[in-house]
Amino acid sequence: MFTISINRHMTVKVVENIKMREKTLTMETLNPQVKAVEYAVRGPIVLKAGEIERGLQQGQKHPFTEVIKANIGDAHAMGQKPITFLRQVVALCSFPELLESPSFPEDAKVRAGRILQGCGGQSLGSYSASQGVDCIRRDIAAYIKQRDKGVPADWDNVYLTTGASDGIVSILKMLVSGQGLSRCGVMIPIPQYPLYSAAIAEMDAVQINYYLDEDHCWALDINELHRAYLAAKEHCHPRVICIINPGNPTGQVQSKKCIEEVLHFAFEENLFVMADEVYQDNVYSTDCQFHSFKKVLYEMGPEYFNTVELASFHSTSKGYSGECGFRGGYMEVLNLDPEVKAQLVKLLSVRLCPPVSGQAAMDVIVNPPLPHEPSYPQFHESTILGALAEKARMTEHILNAVPGIKCNPVQGAMYAFPSIFIPPRAVEEAKALGMPPDMLYCLRLLEDTGICIVPGSGFGQREGTHHFRMTILPSMEKLKVLLEKLRDFHIKFLKKYSSLEELER
Amino acid sequence: MFTISINRHMTVKVVENIKMREKTLTMETLNPQVKAVEYAVRGPIVLKAGEIERGLQQGQKHPFTEVIKANIGDAHAMGQKPITFLRQVVALCSFPELLESPSFPEDAKVRAGRILQGCGGQSLGSYSASQGVDCIRRDIAAYIKQRDKGVPADWDNVYLTTGASDGIVSILKMLVSGQGLSRCGVMIPIPQYPLYSAAIAEMDAVQINYYLDEDHCWALDINELHRAYLAAKEHCHPRVICIINPGNPTGQVQSKKCIEEVLHFAFEENLFVMADEVYQDNVYSTDCQFHSFKKVLYEMGPEYFNTVELASFHSTSKGYSGECGFRGGYMEVLNLDPEVKAQLVKLLSVRLCPPVSGQAAMDVIVNPPLPHEPSYPQFHESTILGALAEKARMTEHILNAVPGIKCNPVQGAMYAFPSIFIPPRAVEEAKALGMPPDMLYCLRLLEDTGICIVPGSGFGQREGTHHFRMTILPSMEKLKVLLEKLRDFHIKFLKKYSSLEELER
């Protein structure tokens, strides 16, 4: 039946094989650690939202005209405009002929010229060193020193990364080892950003959950750390503690005292500290302040500052710039064994280098225009952060006015993570459908309103509680509409699934 | 002695701990799979070259005034100028205000406008879908179809990646599983590009070496495949075969017949085929032609085309554009189980998306200006490839004129991988220094001439043979000087370590 362009002998073999040939890569043969990976931020609800969006484009009817994606911290997708200065520098680096153009400000040209000087052949198209472009690493170290009020920062400890995720995964990769009782345990907050659980699953390490205290604005309770650590010690070797501050998805900003306690605990128990500080510029509550783990460690004295192994992560994707697509980021490591450092460089060198345009974007963020420079007046980072603070307050305010929704203050980051009451009947229906109750909630919300948010079960939460994560990134107007639709849906949802008594409670 | 900003109880604890606290992450506790990783392209020789370079800048004396880095396929670092059209499109995407500028050609504006339409909020700063921007995936599929003379290409099978490396690692990650006899075996050519051995080591899979035939211009011999496969079957489960065509570091271009044999072998033995085709545009020998594994598979008939699982990889870093720093690339997968495909998307979604500016660069490469478009006359890809072909011939010619160096024709890619005679006395000295003989050779070359190339031992080679890899990327003039310095060094090296008889042989 088929014409085959090979000799007869082979033809025979083919025919024999037609029946017997199976796929090499199936769900049965797939790497089980890959199977174990979960990533809710782009999970089933988001895939469904994509389907519906395509359906709308093809004229399908829905009770709404557009899908609003509040599932991911993607500022530009939500309409935030890029920072002109940052984009000017990146454009100048990409097409250096523009350095001659009078329509670009001097300070942008100086930044671009300096970055290009640091690139092989003065081109963004050359591989950079695996740790990143030298002059950008120096700028980052200078920025950290200034941020931390003079705490020394060595550019040799700074590594550019492909977004923060790449740095987090690289450090975890170094730490994960051992079998049985000596298998590496990684302490992560619950709720967490699912990159952590995904990486831990992929590396077959042990996930150690420490629960944040929802009743106290998602604070980190040192006693809970001890509890989790001691329980884990029974079956693995806890070696790392991950902290996300400001919190994702929980939005809390940690107090200096709390950070001191965590660092002391890590010191005592010989834990490697991974501080995810990508939201360091996103602090909204006037009674909160960002304290870097490094600065607090320094202030605890040299016994701490010279011994505790710490990695801190930052990114171009959050803050006021929201440049997610450039995949820029960096990490600063402290007290890394010199030989281990060489191993880290070796590991990073296999993937050659982080995207150089992302490195350029990172450089602008740590090296913004100064008051005397021409671009300073147009550099509106405070406007953006001010607007986010307003949205944070409005979100908390509207959500807390809804019966059956309780939302902690959004002190920082860019998410609300309210707890939601889900009536027993809805819980049963979810069970019957084989999904977590808050996934059913988010699914129904999506189908009814076109609003796409992520179920709390994707981030982890205390047994029996239910949450969702939504971003506060849509424009003020859109966010208000979103929250009102959400309120109306929630009330309808309660009515649908509750008995009268439950409603009166 | 130290003032500590915590309570007394803690101070006491600190003092107790000062002596006992050890590092958490040491060479002893480091993930052994990370320790096992090797990556010669940026290995010890290259680190040494960096040292020397910094030394020169600080006025240190050396028998040369500059380090010439011929260790890595980094075209722009070697002075190749970027393609204007590509950079115009990237600059327009980065700073859309330029779409109003009369100094940019229409066709570049159309490309940029189309890409931005495909981005969330029409911004390069938004995350793209994890598989990449839809319209770019469509352009890639159209390009593949045209390249393969009409063989159907489905954009749903196309995934943008962070350089080709990211795609190769992602596919391997899916395939690697099993313990003991069922541990996944990965067949790779020797010599190989060390990304493969590094990834295999990191994932703790089994590396199965099949040796390319140096006596026949590094051809792939099907009998050698059978030998390697049968030997490996004794101790693991061979599941994947990796082919690099055109070859890196070996520069051969595979014949259609050879590719047919490989695909038939993969069909017979149920192997997943990974075709590293990043040098598909870098073919220099007039008697060679690039055949994509996909097109050959198609021509073998539907039993093959509809069953063999194939992944092909491409990149912005090579070809005529040489845009390494943008970390752009894509992979096309064939016959992937639909459930497995969903797992792949899940795995990719954890790292959110490939750099969007790299995706834009990839789009230009697959969608260059057409003859009727204004940028066509300036689009000089053939000039660049022509120059590379000339350098390939010159390199082969000069190297083969040196006693004790034998270089196969550089049919494609951008490297020469000659075999070098290393006198027994030099081999002994290397042994005494605890390094492979060709590393000693490259080290001495670097110290004497400032030329940085990579020892063959970093790519793998037959026991007792010695090679080095050098790129053909420096400018014609520089390359000529480099090759002449290399020749003089080699003769000096032979004299230094050889007895008279050896020289007369």
PDB file of C-alpha atoms in Angstrom, chain A residues 38-229:
ATOM      1  CA  GLU A  38       2.646  21.068  39.014  1.00  0.00           C
ATOM      2  CA  TYR A  39       2.443  24.759  38.100  1.00  0.00           C
ATOM      3  CA  ALA A  40      -0.929  26.298  38.867  1.00  0.00           C
ATOM      4  CA  VAL A  41      -0.091  29.803  37.637  1.00  0.00           C
ATOM      5  CA  ARG A  42      -0.385  28.335  34.132  1.00  0.00           C
ATOM      6  CA  GLY A  43      -2.470  25.304  35.088  1.00  0.00           C
ATOM      7  CA  PRO A  44      -5.858  23.908  33.955  1.00  0.00           C
ATOM      8  CA  ILE A  45      -7.865  27.082  34.708  1.00  0.00           C
ATOM      9  CA  VAL A  46      -5.499  29.166  32.591  1.00  0.00           C
ATOM     10  CA  LEU A  47      -5.548  26.622  29.742  1.00  0.00           C
ATOM     11  CA  LYS A  48      -9.357  26.725  29.879  1.00  0.00           C
ATOM     12  CA  ALA A  49      -9.238  30.543  29.777  1.00  0.00           C
ATOM     13  CA  GLY A  50      -7.135  30.302  26.624  1.00  0.00           C
ATOM     14  CA  GLU A  51      -9.711  27.991  25.018  1.00  0.00           C
ATOM     15  CA  ILE A  52     -12.550  30.376  25.868  1.00  0.00           C
ATOM     16  CA  GLU A  53     -10.540  33.320  24.497  1.00  0.00           C
ATOM     17  CA  ARG A  54     -10.008  31.548  21.176  1.00  0.00           C
ATOM     18  CA  GLY A  55     -13.704  30.635  21.221  1.00  0.00           C
ATOM     19  CA  LEU A  56     -14.703  34.296  21.637  1.00  0.00           C
ATOM     20  CA  GLN A  57     -12.473  35.241  18.702  1.00  0.00           C
ATOM     21  CA  GLN A  58     -14.245  32.619  16.606  1.00  0.00           C
ATOM     22  CA  GLY A  59     -17.584  34.152  17.593  1.00  0.00           C
ATOM     23  CA  GLN A  60     -18.625  31.635  20.262  1.00  0.00           C
ATOM     24  CA  LYS A  61     -21.251  32.969  22.684  1.00  0.00           C
ATOM     25  CA  HIS A  62     -20.387  33.487  26.348  1.00  0.00           C
ATOM     26  CA  PRO A  63     -22.014  35.564  29.109  1.00  0.00           C
ATOM     27  CA  PHE A  64     -19.083  38.010  28.678  1.00  0.00           C
ATOM     28  CA  THR A  65     -17.151  39.633  25.846  1.00  0.00           C
ATOM     29  CA  GLU A  66     -13.562  39.274  27.106  1.00  0.00           C
ATOM     30  CA  VAL A  67     -11.402  37.086  29.339  1.00  0.00           C
ATOM     31  CA  ILE A  68      -9.659  39.101  32.077  1.00  0.00           C
ATOM     32  CA  LYS A  69      -6.419  37.345  33.052  1.00  0.00           C
ATOM     33  CA  ALA A  70      -5.706  38.080  36.705  1.00  0.00           C
ATOM     34  CA  ASN A  71      -3.800  34.820  37.114  1.00  0.00           C
ATOM     35  CA  ILE A  72      -0.228  35.978  36.592  1.00  0.00           C
ATOM     36  CA  GLY A  73       1.931  38.960  37.553  1.00  0.00           C
ATOM     37  CA  ASP A  74       2.246  40.191  33.986  1.00  0.00           C
ATOM     38  CA  ALA A  75       1.991  43.990  34.225  1.00  0.00           C
ATOM     39  CA  HIS A  76       2.344  44.902  30.536  1.00  0.00           C
ATOM     40  CA  ALA A  77      -0.233  42.319  29.484  1.00  0.00           C
ATOM     41  CA  MET A  78      -2.589  44.183  31.847  1.00  0.00           C
ATOM     42  CA  GLY A  79      -1.879  47.455  30.068  1.00  0.00           C
ATOM     43  CA  GLN A  80       0.975  48.932  32.116  1.00  0.00           C
ATOM     44  CA  LYS A  81       3.165  50.997  29.786  1.00  0.00           C
ATOM     45  CA  PRO A  82       6.903  50.265  29.678  1.00  0.00           C
ATOM     46  CA  ILE A  83       9.362  52.747  31.220  1.00  0.00           C
ATOM     47  CA  THR A  84      10.472  54.909  28.262  1.00  0.00           C
ATOM     48  CA  PHE A  85      14.052  55.264  29.506  1.00  0.00           C
ATOM     49  CA  LEU A  86      14.497  51.494  29.902  1.00  0.00           C
ATOM     50  CA  ARG A  87      13.185  50.800  26.423  1.00  0.00           C
ATOM     51  CA  GLN A  88      15.316  53.582  24.926  1.00  0.00           C
ATOM     52  CA  VAL A  89      18.436  51.999  26.391  1.00  0.00           C
ATOM     53  CA  VAL A  90      17.466  48.531  25.135  1.00  0.00           C
ATOM     54  CA  ALA A  91      16.655  49.903  21.656  1.00  0.00           C
ATOM     55  CA  LEU A  92      19.982  51.774  21.531  1.00  0.00           C
ATOM     56  CA  CYS A  93      21.818  48.582  22.530  1.00  0.00           C
ATOM     57  CA  SER A  94      19.882  46.570  19.928  1.00  0.00           C
ATOM     58  CA  PHE A  95      20.469  49.008  17.067  1.00  0.00           C
ATOM     59  CA  PRO A  96      23.557  51.116  17.917  1.00  0.00           C
ATOM     60  CA  GLU A  97      23.072  53.255  14.785  1.00  0.00           C
ATOM     61  CA  LEU A  98      20.495  55.042  16.973  1.00  0.00           C
ATOM     62  CA  LEU A  99      23.351  56.384  19.132  1.00  0.00           C
ATOM     63  CA  GLU A 100      23.655  59.012  16.350  1.00  0.00           C
ATOM     64  CA  SER A 101      19.971  59.907  16.533  1.00  0.00           C
ATOM     65  CA  PRO A 102      19.149  63.299  18.101  1.00  0.00           C
ATOM     66  CA  SER A 103      15.775  61.944  19.271  1.00  0.00           C
ATOM     67  CA  PHE A 104      17.367  59.882  22.063  1.00  0.00           C
ATOM     68  CA  PRO A 105      18.407  61.525  25.358  1.00  0.00           C
ATOM     69  CA  GLU A 106      22.081  61.688  26.317  1.00  0.00           C
ATOM     70  CA  ASP A 107      21.724  59.714  29.547  1.00  0.00           C
ATOM     71  CA  ALA A 108      20.122  56.799  27.694  1.00  0.00           C
ATOM     72  CA  LYS A 109      22.961  56.901  25.143  1.00  0.00           C
ATOM     73  CA  VAL A 110      25.581  56.889  27.907  1.00  0.00           C
ATOM     74  CA  ARG A 111      23.968  53.856  29.560  1.00  0.00           C
ATOM     75  CA  ALA A 112      23.720  51.996  26.239  1.00  0.00           C
ATOM     76  CA  GLY A 113      27.270  52.886  25.205  1.00  0.00           C
ATOM     77  CA  ARG A 114      28.616  51.601  28.510  1.00  0.00           C
ATOM     78  CA  ILE A 115      26.695  48.316  28.259  1.00  0.00           C
ATOM     79  CA  LEU A 116      27.879  47.786  24.656  1.00  0.00           C
ATOM     80  CA  GLN A 117      31.468  48.446  25.786  1.00  0.00           C
ATOM     81  CA  GLY A 118      31.006  45.489  28.109  1.00  0.00           C
ATOM     82  CA  CYS A 119      29.770  43.176  25.333  1.00  0.00           C
ATOM     83  CA  GLY A 120      32.053  41.098  23.087  1.00  0.00           C
ATOM     84  CA  GLY A 121      32.450  42.923  19.759  1.00  0.00           C
ATOM     85  CA  GLN A 122      30.302  45.639  21.398  1.00  0.00           C
ATOM     86  CA  SER A 123      27.267  43.619  20.341  1.00  0.00           C
ATOM     87  CA  LEU A 124      24.201  42.443  22.262  1.00  0.00           C
ATOM     88  CA  GLY A 125      24.512  39.418  19.968  1.00  0.00           C
ATOM     89  CA  SER A 126      27.639  38.048  21.644  1.00  0.00           C
ATOM     90  CA  TYR A 127      27.506  35.560  24.477  1.00  0.00           C
ATOM     91  CA  SER A 128      28.270  37.300  27.745  1.00  0.00           C
ATOM     92  CA  ALA A 129      30.288  35.645  30.491  1.00  0.00           C
ATOM     93  CA  SER A 130      28.125  32.997  32.163  1.00  0.00           C
ATOM     94  CA  GLN A 131      27.822  35.206  35.267  1.00  0.00           C
ATOM     95  CA  GLY A 132      26.746  38.136  33.097  1.00  0.00           C
ATOM     96  CA  VAL A 133      28.315  41.314  31.693  1.00  0.00           C
ATOM     97  CA  ASP A 134      30.968  42.637  34.114  1.00  0.00           C
ATOM     98  CA  CYS A 135      29.889  46.293  34.182  1.00  0.00           C
ATOM     99  CA  ILE A 136      26.266  45.263  34.804  1.00  0.00           C
ATOM    100  CA  ARG A 137      27.355  43.086  37.725  1.00  0.00           C
ATOM    101  CA  ARG A 138      29.244  46.095  39.110  1.00  0.00           C
ATOM    102  CA  ASP A 139      26.166  48.311  38.751  1.00  0.00           C
ATOM    103  CA  ILE A 140      24.077  45.714  40.568  1.00  0.00           C
ATOM    104  CA  ALA A 141      26.590  45.509  43.435  1.00  0.00           C
ATOM    105  CA  ALA A 142      26.577  49.315  43.729  1.00  0.00           C
ATOM    106  CA  TYR A 143      22.764  49.289  43.774  1.00  0.00           C
ATOM    107  CA  ILE A 144      22.660  46.645  46.517  1.00  0.00           C
ATOM    108  CA  LYS A 145      25.160  48.590  48.629  1.00  0.00           C
ATOM    109  CA  GLN A 146      23.072  51.743  48.311  1.00  0.00           C
ATOM    110  CA  ARG A 147      19.796  49.863  48.970  1.00  0.00           C
ATOM    111  CA  ASP A 148      21.298  48.368  52.127  1.00  0.00           C
ATOM    112  CA  LYS A 149      22.650  51.681  53.460  1.00  0.00           C
ATOM    113  CA  GLY A 150      26.303  50.905  52.878  1.00  0.00           C
ATOM    114  CA  VAL A 151      26.463  47.177  53.627  1.00  0.00           C
ATOM    115  CA  PRO A 152      29.379  46.005  51.430  1.00  0.00           C
ATOM    116  CA  ALA A 153      28.435  44.230  48.180  1.00  0.00           C
ATOM    117  CA  ASP A 154      31.058  42.433  46.050  1.00  0.00           C
ATOM    118  CA  TRP A 155      30.233  42.248  42.321  1.00  0.00           C
ATOM    119  CA  ASP A 156      32.038  38.896  42.267  1.00  0.00           C
ATOM    120  CA  ASN A 157      29.048  37.545  44.240  1.00  0.00           C
ATOM    121  CA  VAL A 158      26.528  38.814  41.676  1.00  0.00           C
ATOM    122  CA  TYR A 159      25.257  36.547  38.879  1.00  0.00           C
ATOM    123  CA  LEU A 160      22.873  37.620  36.130  1.00  0.00           C
ATOM    124  CA  THR A 161      20.088  35.079  35.551  1.00  0.00           C
ATOM    125  CA  THR A 162      17.254  34.341  33.099  1.00  0.00           C
ATOM    126  CA  GLY A 163      14.542  35.836  35.299  1.00  0.00           C
ATOM    127  CA  ALA A 164      14.712  34.996  39.009  1.00  0.00           C
ATOM    128  CA  SER A 165      13.415  31.457  38.363  1.00  0.00           C
ATOM    129  CA  ASP A 166      16.661  30.423  36.663  1.00  0.00           C
ATOM    130  CA  GLY A 167      18.735  31.517  39.652  1.00  0.00           C
ATOM    131  CA  ILE A 168      16.448  29.797  42.157  1.00  0.00           C
ATOM    132  CA  VAL A 169      16.566  26.526  40.189  1.00  0.00           C
ATOM    133  CA  SER A 170      20.361  26.730  39.790  1.00  0.00           C
ATOM    134  CA  ILE A 171      20.987  27.171  43.523  1.00  0.00           C
ATOM    135  CA  LEU A 172      18.537  24.389  44.418  1.00  0.00           C
ATOM    136  CA  LYS A 173      20.271  22.122  41.899  1.00  0.00           C
ATOM    137  CA  MET A 174      23.558  22.620  43.742  1.00  0.00           C
ATOM    138  CA  LEU A 175      22.014  21.760  47.101  1.00  0.00           C
ATOM    139  CA  VAL A 176      19.867  18.769  46.227  1.00  0.00           C
ATOM    140  CA  SER A 177      21.570  15.450  46.979  1.00  0.00           C
ATOM    141  CA  GLY A 178      21.430  12.387  49.212  1.00  0.00           C
ATOM    142  CA  GLN A 179      19.126   9.412  49.586  1.00  0.00           C
ATOM    143  CA  GLY A 180      16.917   8.099  52.376  1.00  0.00           C
ATOM    144  CA  LEU A 181      17.498   9.894  55.672  1.00  0.00           C
ATOM    145  CA  SER A 182      20.137  12.123  54.110  1.00  0.00           C
ATOM    146  CA  ARG A 183      17.844  13.157  51.229  1.00  0.00           C
ATOM    147  CA  CYS A 184      17.856  16.941  50.930  1.00  0.00           C
ATOM    148  CA  GLY A 185      14.896  18.694  52.532  1.00  0.00           C
ATOM    149  CA  VAL A 186      13.829  22.142  51.335  1.00  0.00           C
ATOM    150  CA  MET A 187      11.712  24.279  53.665  1.00  0.00           C
ATOM    151  CA  ILE A 188       9.175  26.405  51.802  1.00  0.00           C
ATOM    152  CA  PRO A 189       6.326  28.593  52.999  1.00  0.00           C
ATOM    153  CA  ILE A 190       2.741  27.487  52.523  1.00  0.00           C
ATOM    154  CA  PRO A 191       1.148  29.187  50.644  1.00  0.00           C
ATOM    155  CA  GLN A 192       4.129  29.297  48.226  1.00  0.00           C
ATOM    156  CA  TYR A 193       4.941  30.324  44.684  1.00  0.00           C
ATOM    157  CA  PRO A 194       4.651  27.001  42.796  1.00  0.00           C
ATOM    158  CA  LEU A 195       8.054  27.327  41.140  1.00  0.00           C
ATOM    159  CA  TYR A 196       9.423  25.977  44.431  1.00  0.00           C
ATOM    160  CA  SER A 197       7.258  22.866  44.669  1.00  0.00           C
ATOM    161  CA  ALA A 198       7.766  22.267  40.939  1.00  0.00           C
ATOM    162  CA  ALA A 199      11.573  22.467  41.171  1.00  0.00           C
ATOM    163  CA  ILE A 200      11.619  20.306  44.306  1.00  0.00           C
ATOM    164  CA  ALA A 201       9.473  17.670  42.582  1.00  0.00           C
ATOM    165  CA  GLU A 202      11.607  17.768  39.445  1.00  0.00           C
ATOM    166  CA  MET A 203      14.803  17.335  41.499  1.00  0.00           C
ATOM    167  CA  ASP A 204      13.210  14.669  43.668  1.00  0.00           C
ATOM    168  CA  ALA A 205      14.048  16.526  46.893  1.00  0.00           C
ATOM    169  CA  VAL A 206      11.844  16.562  50.000  1.00  0.00           C
ATOM    170  CA  GLN A 207       9.397  19.457  50.321  1.00  0.00           C
ATOM    171  CA  ILE A 208       9.124  20.664  53.914  1.00  0.00           C
ATOM    172  CA  ASN A 209       6.071  22.865  54.437  1.00  0.00           C
ATOM    173  CA  TYR A 210       6.060  25.635  57.036  1.00  0.00           C
ATOM    174  CA  TYR A 211       2.689  27.353  57.259  1.00  0.00           C
ATOM    175  CA  LEU A 212       2.331  31.118  57.267  1.00  0.00           C
ATOM    176  CA  ASP A 213      -0.081  32.512  59.872  1.00  0.00           C
ATOM    177  CA  GLU A 214      -3.162  33.736  58.021  1.00  0.00           C
ATOM    178  CA  ASP A 215      -4.720  35.062  61.248  1.00  0.00           C
ATOM    179  CA  HIS A 216      -1.737  37.384  61.646  1.00  0.00           C
ATOM    180  CA  CYS A 217      -1.532  38.748  58.139  1.00  0.00           C
ATOM    181  CA  TRP A 218       0.439  35.740  56.820  1.00  0.00           C
ATOM    182  CA  ALA A 219       3.300  36.383  59.233  1.00  0.00           C
ATOM    183  CA  LEU A 220       6.118  33.856  59.467  1.00  0.00           C
ATOM    184  CA  ASP A 221       6.017  32.284  62.939  1.00  0.00           C
ATOM    185  CA  ILE A 222       9.398  31.055  64.180  1.00  0.00           C
ATOM    186  CA  ASN A 223       7.753  28.300  66.269  1.00  0.00           C
ATOM    187  CA  GLU A 224       6.147  26.916  63.118  1.00  0.00           C
ATOM    188  CA  LEU A 225       9.634  26.808  61.553  1.00  0.00           C
ATOM    189  CA  HIS A 226      10.902  24.750  64.468  1.00  0.00           C
ATOM    190  CA  ARG A 227       7.885  22.430  64.285  1.00  0.00           C
ATOM    191  CA  ALA A 228       8.316  21.826  60.543  1.00  0.00           C
ATOM    192  CA  TYR A 229      12.081  21.370  60.868  1.00  0.00           C
TER     193      TYR A 229
END
